[in-house]
Short mmCIF file of C-alpha atoms and ligand atoms in Angstrom, two decimals:
data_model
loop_
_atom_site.label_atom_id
_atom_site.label_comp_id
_atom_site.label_asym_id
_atom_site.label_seq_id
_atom_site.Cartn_x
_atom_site.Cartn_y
_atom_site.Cartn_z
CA UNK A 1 88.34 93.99 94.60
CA UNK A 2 90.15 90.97 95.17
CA UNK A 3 88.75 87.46 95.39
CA UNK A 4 90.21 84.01 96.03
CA UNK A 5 89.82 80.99 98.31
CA UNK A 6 93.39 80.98 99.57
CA UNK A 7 96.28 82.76 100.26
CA UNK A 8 94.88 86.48 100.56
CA UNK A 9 98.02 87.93 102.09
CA UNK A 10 99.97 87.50 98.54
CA UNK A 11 97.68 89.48 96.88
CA UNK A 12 99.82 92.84 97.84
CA UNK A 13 103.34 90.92 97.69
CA UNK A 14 103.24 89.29 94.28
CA UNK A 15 103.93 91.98 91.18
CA UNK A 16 102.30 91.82 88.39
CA UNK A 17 104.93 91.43 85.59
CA UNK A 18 102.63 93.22 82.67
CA UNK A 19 101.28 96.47 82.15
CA UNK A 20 98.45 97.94 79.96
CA UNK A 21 97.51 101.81 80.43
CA UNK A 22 93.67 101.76 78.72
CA UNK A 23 93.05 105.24 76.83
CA UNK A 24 89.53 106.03 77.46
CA UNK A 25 85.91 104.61 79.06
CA UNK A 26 87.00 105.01 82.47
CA UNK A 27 83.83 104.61 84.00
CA UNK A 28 82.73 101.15 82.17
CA UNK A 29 85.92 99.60 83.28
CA UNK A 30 86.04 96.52 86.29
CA UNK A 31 89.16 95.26 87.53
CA UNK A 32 89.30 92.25 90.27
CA UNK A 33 92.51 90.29 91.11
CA UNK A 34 92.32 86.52 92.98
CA UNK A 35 94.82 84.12 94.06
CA UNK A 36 94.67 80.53 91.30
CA UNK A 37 96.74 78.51 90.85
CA UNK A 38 99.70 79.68 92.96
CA UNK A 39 99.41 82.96 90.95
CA UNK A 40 98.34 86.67 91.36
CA UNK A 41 95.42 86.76 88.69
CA UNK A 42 93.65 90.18 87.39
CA UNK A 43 90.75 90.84 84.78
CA UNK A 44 90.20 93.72 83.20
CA UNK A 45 86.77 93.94 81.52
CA UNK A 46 85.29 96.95 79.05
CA UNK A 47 81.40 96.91 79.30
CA UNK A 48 80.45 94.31 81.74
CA UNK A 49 77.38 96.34 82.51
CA UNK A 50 76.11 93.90 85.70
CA UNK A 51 79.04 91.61 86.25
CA UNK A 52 77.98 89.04 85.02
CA UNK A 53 81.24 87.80 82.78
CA UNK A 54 83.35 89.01 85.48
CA UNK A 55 81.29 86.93 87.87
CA UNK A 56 81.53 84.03 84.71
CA UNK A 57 85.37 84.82 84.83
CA UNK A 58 86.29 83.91 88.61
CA UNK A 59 83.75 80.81 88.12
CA UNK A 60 85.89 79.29 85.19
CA UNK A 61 88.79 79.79 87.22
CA UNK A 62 87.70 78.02 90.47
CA UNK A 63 86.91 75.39 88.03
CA UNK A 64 90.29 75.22 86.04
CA UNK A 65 91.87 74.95 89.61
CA UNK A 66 89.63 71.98 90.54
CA UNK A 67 90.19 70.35 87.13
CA UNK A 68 94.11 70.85 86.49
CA UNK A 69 95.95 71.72 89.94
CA UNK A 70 98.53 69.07 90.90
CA UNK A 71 98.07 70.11 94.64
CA UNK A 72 94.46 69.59 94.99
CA UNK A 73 92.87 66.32 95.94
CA UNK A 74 90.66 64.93 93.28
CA UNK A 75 91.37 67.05 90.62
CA UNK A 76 92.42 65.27 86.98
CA UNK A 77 95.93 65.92 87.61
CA UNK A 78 95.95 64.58 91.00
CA UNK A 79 93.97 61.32 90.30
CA UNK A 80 96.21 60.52 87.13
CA UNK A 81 99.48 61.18 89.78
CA UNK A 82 97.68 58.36 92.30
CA UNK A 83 96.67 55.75 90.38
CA UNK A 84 99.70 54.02 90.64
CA UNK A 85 99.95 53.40 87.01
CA UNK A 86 96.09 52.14 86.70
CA UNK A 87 94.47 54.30 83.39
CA UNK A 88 92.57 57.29 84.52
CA UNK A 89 89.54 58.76 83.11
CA UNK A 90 90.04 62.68 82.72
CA UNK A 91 87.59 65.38 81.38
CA UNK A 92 87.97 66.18 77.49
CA UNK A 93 89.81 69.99 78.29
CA UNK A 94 91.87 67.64 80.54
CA UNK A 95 92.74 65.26 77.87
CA UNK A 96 93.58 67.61 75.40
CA UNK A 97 95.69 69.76 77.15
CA UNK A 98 98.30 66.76 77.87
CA UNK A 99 98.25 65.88 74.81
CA UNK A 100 99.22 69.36 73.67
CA UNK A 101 101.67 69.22 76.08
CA UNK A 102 103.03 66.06 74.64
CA UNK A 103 103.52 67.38 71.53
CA UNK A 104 105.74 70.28 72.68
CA UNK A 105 107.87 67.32 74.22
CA UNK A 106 108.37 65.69 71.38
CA UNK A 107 109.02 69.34 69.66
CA UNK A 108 111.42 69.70 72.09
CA UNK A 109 113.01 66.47 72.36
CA UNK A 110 111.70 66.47 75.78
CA UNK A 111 113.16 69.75 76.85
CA UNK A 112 109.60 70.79 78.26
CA UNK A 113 108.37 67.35 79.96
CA UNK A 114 105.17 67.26 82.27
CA UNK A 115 106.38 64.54 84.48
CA UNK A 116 108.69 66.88 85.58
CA UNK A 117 107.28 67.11 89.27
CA UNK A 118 109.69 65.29 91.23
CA UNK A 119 112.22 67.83 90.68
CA UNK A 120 109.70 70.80 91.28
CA UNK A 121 108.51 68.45 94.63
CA UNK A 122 112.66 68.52 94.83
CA UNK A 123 113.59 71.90 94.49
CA UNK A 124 110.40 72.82 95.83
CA UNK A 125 111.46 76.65 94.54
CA UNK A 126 108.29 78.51 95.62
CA UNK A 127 108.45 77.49 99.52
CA UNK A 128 112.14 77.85 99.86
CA UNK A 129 112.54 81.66 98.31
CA UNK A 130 109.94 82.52 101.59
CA UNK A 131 112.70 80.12 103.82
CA UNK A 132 116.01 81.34 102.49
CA UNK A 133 117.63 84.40 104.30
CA UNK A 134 120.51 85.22 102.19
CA UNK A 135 122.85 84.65 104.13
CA UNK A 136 123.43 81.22 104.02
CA UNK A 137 126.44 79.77 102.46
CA UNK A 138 126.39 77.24 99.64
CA UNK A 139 127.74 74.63 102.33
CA UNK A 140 124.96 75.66 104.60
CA UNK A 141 122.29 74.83 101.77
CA UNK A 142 123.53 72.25 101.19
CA UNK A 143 123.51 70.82 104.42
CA UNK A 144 119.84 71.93 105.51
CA UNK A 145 118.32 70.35 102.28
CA UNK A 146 117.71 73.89 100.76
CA UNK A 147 120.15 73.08 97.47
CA UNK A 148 119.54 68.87 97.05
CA UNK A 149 122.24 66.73 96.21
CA UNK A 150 123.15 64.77 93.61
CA UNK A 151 121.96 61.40 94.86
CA UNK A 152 117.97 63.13 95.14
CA UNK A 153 118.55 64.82 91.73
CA UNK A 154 119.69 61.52 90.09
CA UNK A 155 116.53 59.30 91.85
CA UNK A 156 114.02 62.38 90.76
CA UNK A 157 115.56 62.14 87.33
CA UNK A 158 114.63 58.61 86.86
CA UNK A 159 110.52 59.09 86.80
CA UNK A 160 111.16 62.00 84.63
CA UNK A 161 110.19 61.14 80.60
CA UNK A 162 107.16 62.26 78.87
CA UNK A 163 107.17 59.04 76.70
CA UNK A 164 106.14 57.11 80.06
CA UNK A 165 102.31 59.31 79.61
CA UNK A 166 100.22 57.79 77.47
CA UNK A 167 96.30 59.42 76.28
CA UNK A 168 93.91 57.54 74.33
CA UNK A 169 90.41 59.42 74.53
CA UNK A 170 89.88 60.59 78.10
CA UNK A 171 92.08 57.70 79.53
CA UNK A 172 95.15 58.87 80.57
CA UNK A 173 98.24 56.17 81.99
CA UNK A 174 101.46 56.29 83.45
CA UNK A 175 103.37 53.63 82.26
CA UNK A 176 105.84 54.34 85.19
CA UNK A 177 103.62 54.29 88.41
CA UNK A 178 105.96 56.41 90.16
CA UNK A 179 105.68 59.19 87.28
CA UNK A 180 103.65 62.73 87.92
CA UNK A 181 102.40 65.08 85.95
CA UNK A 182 102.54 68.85 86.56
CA UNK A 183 101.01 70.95 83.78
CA UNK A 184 101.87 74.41 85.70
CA UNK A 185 104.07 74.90 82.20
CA UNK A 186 101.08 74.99 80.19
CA UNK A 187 98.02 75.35 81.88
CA UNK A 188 97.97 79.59 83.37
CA UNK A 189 97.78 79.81 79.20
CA UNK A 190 95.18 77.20 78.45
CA UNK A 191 92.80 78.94 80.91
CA UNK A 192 93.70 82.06 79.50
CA UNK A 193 92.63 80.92 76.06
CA UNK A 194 89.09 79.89 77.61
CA UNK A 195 88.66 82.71 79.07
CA UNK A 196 89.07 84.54 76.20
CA UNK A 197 86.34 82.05 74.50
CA UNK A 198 84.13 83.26 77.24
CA UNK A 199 84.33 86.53 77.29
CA UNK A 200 83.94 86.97 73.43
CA UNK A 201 81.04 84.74 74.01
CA UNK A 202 79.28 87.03 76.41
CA UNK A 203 80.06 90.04 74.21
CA UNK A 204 82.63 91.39 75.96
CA UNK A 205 85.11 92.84 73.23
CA UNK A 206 87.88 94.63 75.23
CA UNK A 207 89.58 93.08 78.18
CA UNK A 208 92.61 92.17 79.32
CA UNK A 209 93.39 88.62 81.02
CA UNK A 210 96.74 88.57 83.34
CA UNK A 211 97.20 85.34 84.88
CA UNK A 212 101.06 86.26 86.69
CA UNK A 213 102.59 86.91 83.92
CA UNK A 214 100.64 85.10 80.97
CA UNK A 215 99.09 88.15 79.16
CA UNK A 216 96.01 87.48 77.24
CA UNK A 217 94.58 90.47 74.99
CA UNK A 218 90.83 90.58 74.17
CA UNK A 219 89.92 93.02 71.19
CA UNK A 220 91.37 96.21 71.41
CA UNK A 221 91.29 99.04 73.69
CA UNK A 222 87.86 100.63 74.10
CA UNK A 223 89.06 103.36 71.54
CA UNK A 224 90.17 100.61 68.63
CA UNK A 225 93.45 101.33 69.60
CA UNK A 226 95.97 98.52 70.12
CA UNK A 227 96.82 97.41 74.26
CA UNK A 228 100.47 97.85 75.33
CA UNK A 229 101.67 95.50 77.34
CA UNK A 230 104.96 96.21 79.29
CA UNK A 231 107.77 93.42 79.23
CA UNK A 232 108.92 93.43 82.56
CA UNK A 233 112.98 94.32 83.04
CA UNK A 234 114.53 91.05 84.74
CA UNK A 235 114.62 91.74 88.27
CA UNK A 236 112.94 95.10 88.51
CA UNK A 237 109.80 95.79 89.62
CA UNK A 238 106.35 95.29 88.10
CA UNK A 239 106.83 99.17 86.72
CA UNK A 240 110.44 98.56 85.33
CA UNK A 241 109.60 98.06 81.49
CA UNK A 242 112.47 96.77 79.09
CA UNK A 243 109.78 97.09 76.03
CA UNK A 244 106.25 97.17 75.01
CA UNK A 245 104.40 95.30 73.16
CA UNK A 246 101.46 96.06 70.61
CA UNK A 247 98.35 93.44 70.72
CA UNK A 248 94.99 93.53 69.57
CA UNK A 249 93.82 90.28 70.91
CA UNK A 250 97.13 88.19 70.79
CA UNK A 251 98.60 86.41 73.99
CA UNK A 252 102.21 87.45 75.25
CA UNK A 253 103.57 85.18 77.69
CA UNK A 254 106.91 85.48 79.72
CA UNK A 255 108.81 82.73 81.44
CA UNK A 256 111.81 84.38 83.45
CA UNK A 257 113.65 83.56 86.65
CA UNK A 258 112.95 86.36 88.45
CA UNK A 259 109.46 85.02 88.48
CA UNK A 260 110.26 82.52 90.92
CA UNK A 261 113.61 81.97 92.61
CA UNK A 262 116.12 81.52 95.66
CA UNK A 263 119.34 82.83 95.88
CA UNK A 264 122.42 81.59 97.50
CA UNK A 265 125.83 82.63 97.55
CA UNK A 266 125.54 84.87 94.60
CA UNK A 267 123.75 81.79 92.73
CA UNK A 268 119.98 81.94 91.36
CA UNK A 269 117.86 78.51 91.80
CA UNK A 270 114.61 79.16 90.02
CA UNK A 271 111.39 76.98 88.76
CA UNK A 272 112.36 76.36 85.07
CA UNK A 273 114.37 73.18 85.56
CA UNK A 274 116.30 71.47 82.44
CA UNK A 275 114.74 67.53 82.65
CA UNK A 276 118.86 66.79 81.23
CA UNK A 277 120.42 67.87 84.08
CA UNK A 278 117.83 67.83 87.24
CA UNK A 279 118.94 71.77 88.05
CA UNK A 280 117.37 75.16 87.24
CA UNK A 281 117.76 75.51 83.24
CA UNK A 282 121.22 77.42 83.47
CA UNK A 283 122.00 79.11 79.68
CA UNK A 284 122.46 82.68 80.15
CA UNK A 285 118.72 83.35 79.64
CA UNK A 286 116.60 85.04 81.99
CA UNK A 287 112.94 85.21 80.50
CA UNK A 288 111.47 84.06 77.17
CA UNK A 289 108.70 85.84 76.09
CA UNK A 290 106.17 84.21 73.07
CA UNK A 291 103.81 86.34 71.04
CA UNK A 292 100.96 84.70 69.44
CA UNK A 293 97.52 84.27 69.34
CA UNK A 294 96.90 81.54 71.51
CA UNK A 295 98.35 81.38 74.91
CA UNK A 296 98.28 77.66 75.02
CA UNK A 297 100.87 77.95 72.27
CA UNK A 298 102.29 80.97 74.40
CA UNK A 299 102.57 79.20 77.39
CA UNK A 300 104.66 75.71 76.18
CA UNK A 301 106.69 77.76 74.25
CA UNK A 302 107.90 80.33 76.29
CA UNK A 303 108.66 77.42 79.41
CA UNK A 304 110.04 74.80 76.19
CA UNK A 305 112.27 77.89 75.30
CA UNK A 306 113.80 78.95 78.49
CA UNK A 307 114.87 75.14 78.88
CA UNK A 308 116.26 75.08 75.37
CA UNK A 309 118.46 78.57 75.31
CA UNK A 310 118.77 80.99 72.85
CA UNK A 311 119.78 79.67 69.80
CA UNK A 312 117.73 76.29 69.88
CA UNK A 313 115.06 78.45 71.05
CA UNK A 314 115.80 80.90 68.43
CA UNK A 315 115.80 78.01 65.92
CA UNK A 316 112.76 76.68 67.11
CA UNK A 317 110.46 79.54 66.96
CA UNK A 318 112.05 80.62 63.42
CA UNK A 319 110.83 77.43 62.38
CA UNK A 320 106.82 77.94 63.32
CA UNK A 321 104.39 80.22 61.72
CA UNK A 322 103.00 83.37 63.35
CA UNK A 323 104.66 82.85 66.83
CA UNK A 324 107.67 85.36 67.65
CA UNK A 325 109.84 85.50 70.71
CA UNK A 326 112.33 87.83 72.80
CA UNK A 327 114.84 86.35 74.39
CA UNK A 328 116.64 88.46 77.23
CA UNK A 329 120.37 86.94 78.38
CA UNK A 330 121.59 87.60 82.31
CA UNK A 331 123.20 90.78 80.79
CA UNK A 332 120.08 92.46 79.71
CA UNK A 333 120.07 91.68 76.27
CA UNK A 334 117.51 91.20 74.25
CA UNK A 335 117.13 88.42 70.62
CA UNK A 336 114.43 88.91 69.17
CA UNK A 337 112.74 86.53 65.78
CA UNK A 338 112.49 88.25 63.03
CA UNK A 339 108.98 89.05 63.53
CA UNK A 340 109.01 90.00 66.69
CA UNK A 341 108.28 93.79 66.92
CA UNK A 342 111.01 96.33 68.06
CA UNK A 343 110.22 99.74 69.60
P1 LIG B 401 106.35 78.76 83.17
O1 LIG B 401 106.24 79.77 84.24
O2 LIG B 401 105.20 78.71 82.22
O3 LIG B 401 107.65 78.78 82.45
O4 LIG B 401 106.26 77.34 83.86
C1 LIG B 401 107.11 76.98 84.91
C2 LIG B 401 106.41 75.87 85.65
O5 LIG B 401 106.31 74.73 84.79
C3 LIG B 401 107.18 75.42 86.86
O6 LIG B 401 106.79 76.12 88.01
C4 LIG B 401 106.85 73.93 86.91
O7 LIG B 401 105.59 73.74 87.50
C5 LIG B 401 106.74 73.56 85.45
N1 LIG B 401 108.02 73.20 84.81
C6 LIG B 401 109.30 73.48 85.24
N2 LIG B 401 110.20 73.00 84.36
C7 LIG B 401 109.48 72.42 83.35
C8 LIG B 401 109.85 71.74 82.14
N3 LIG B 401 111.12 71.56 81.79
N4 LIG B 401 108.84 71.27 81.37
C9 LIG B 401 107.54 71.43 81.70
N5 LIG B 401 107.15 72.06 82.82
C10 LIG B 401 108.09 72.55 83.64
MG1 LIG B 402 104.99 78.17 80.27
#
């Protein structure tokens, strides 16, 4: 069953980037997929008898999309990126999740930066891979907007620096009043996480949570064993699977280029842009994936990564506790931290 308020056509188009194959208890298994937040979700739920937490599931994520979505009007993220540098009041999930996301900034030395939207508004990645042809020229690109110059890159790059958002409590200000925010780095595995909190809390113990590509584990399978979830091969489909993963309620979360992109002239443009340069992070990586237990974590890590290449990357996951990573370059292969597992 599928359920969203928008854009029911990409249901079928968009793969899903993880796999899980559950052993046994067929017949107490639900499965819906919806359209949030510009991404192809689907919940898989052991024992949800009446459909209720499913039900609870699709609710929360209506909600998330009302509360965090840059693109629609009224929501936290949206007030905060029109009020012209007044202070904004925001809800406490709201609050906390910026700050979060300021911390990986600072982490990062702002290599993952939430006021990065005037380059995503810029490259505007998602709309053009459904314009480009491929068989445009660089010139031609060029020309028709499709690749921006430097002049837009340089006056984008000017409202981009986290140090400009400021949170005290639930007030949240843009020192520059010509900064936005964009939390689509961090907030597919915030949601995640809550929806993990809510399912435990209605009792459900085995379930998986896919948000397009941010893999959330709940429990184990319905037979104690441990889920499986498939690490998509750059650039094949959803059933190409480079490795597998073993998790018994961990998150595994994937940022690659394949996820979204345009291509011209033999060149990849996709939606992980460096906030040093202004273009599509361009180090030989194409996807970071972060094991850990909560996709929050998952989530910053795996976009702060993919912006800061493999051996900073490397460095920086080597340096926090419980949190592993696989890195896979253009030519297929794959770093991995020393713990993350190998099959
Ligand atoms: P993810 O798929 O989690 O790696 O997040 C990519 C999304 O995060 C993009 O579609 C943008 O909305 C946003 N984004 C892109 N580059 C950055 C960055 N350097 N820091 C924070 N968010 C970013
Ligand atoms: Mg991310």
């Amino acid at each position: 069953m599928f359920r969203s308020h928008r854009f029911l056509s990409l249901m079928l188009s968009a793969a899903l980037l993880f796999q899980a194959v559950p052993a046994r208890a067929e017949e107490e298994k639900t499965s819906e997929t919806g359209f949030f937040l510009d991404t192809v979700i689907t919940i898989t739920l052991y024992g949800d008898k009446d459909s209720t937490a499913m039900d609870g599931c699709f609710a929360l994520l209506d909600q998330y999309e009302q509360m965090l979505s840059r693109t629609v009007e009224g929501s936290d993220v949206w007030n905060i990126n029109h009020s012209n540098g007044e202070p904004t009041e925001v809800s406490e999930e709201t609050a906390w999740l910026i700050e979060t996301a300021l911390y990986y900034s600072e982490l990062s030395d702002g290599a993952f930066d939430i006021t990065i939207t005037p380059l995503v508004e810029l490259w505007d990645v998602q709309n053009k891979a459904s314009l480009v042809t491929g068989d445009e020229t660089a010139e031609e690109a060029y020309a028709s907007g499709l690749i921006p110059s430097e002049e837009e890159i340089e006056t984008a790059l000017l409202h981009i620096d986290y140090t400009a958002v400021s949170c005290e409590g639930t007030t949240v200000t843009l020192s520059d009043p010509e900064a936005e925010i964009d939390l689509g780095g961090i907030a597919k595995g915030y949601i995640a996480d809550c929806l993990e909190d809510y399912l435990l809390s209605q009792g459900i113990e085995s379930a998986l949570i896919n948000l397009g590509g941010n893999v959330q584990t709940v429990g184990t399978k319905p037979d104690g064993s441990s889920w499986k979830i498939g690490i998509q091969k750059p650039f094949g489909g959803s059933s190409d699977i480079i490795t597998v993963v073993e998790c018994t309620g961990e998150s595994v979360v994937t940022s690659g280029t394949y996820e979204r992109y345009f291509e011209i002239d033999g060149t990849i443009y996709h939606h992980i842009l460096d906030p040093n340069t202004g273009y599509p992070a361009d180090n030989g990586l194409v996807s970071v994936t972060i094991l850990a237990d909560s996709s929050t974590v998952c989530d910053a890590l795996s976009t702060t990564c993919f912006v800061l290449g493999l051996e900073d990357g490397m460095e920086l996951i080597e340096s926090i506790d419980s949190v592993e990573a696989l890195f896979i370059t253009e030519d297929e292969v794959m770093y991995r931290t020393s713990g993350f597992p190998e099959n």
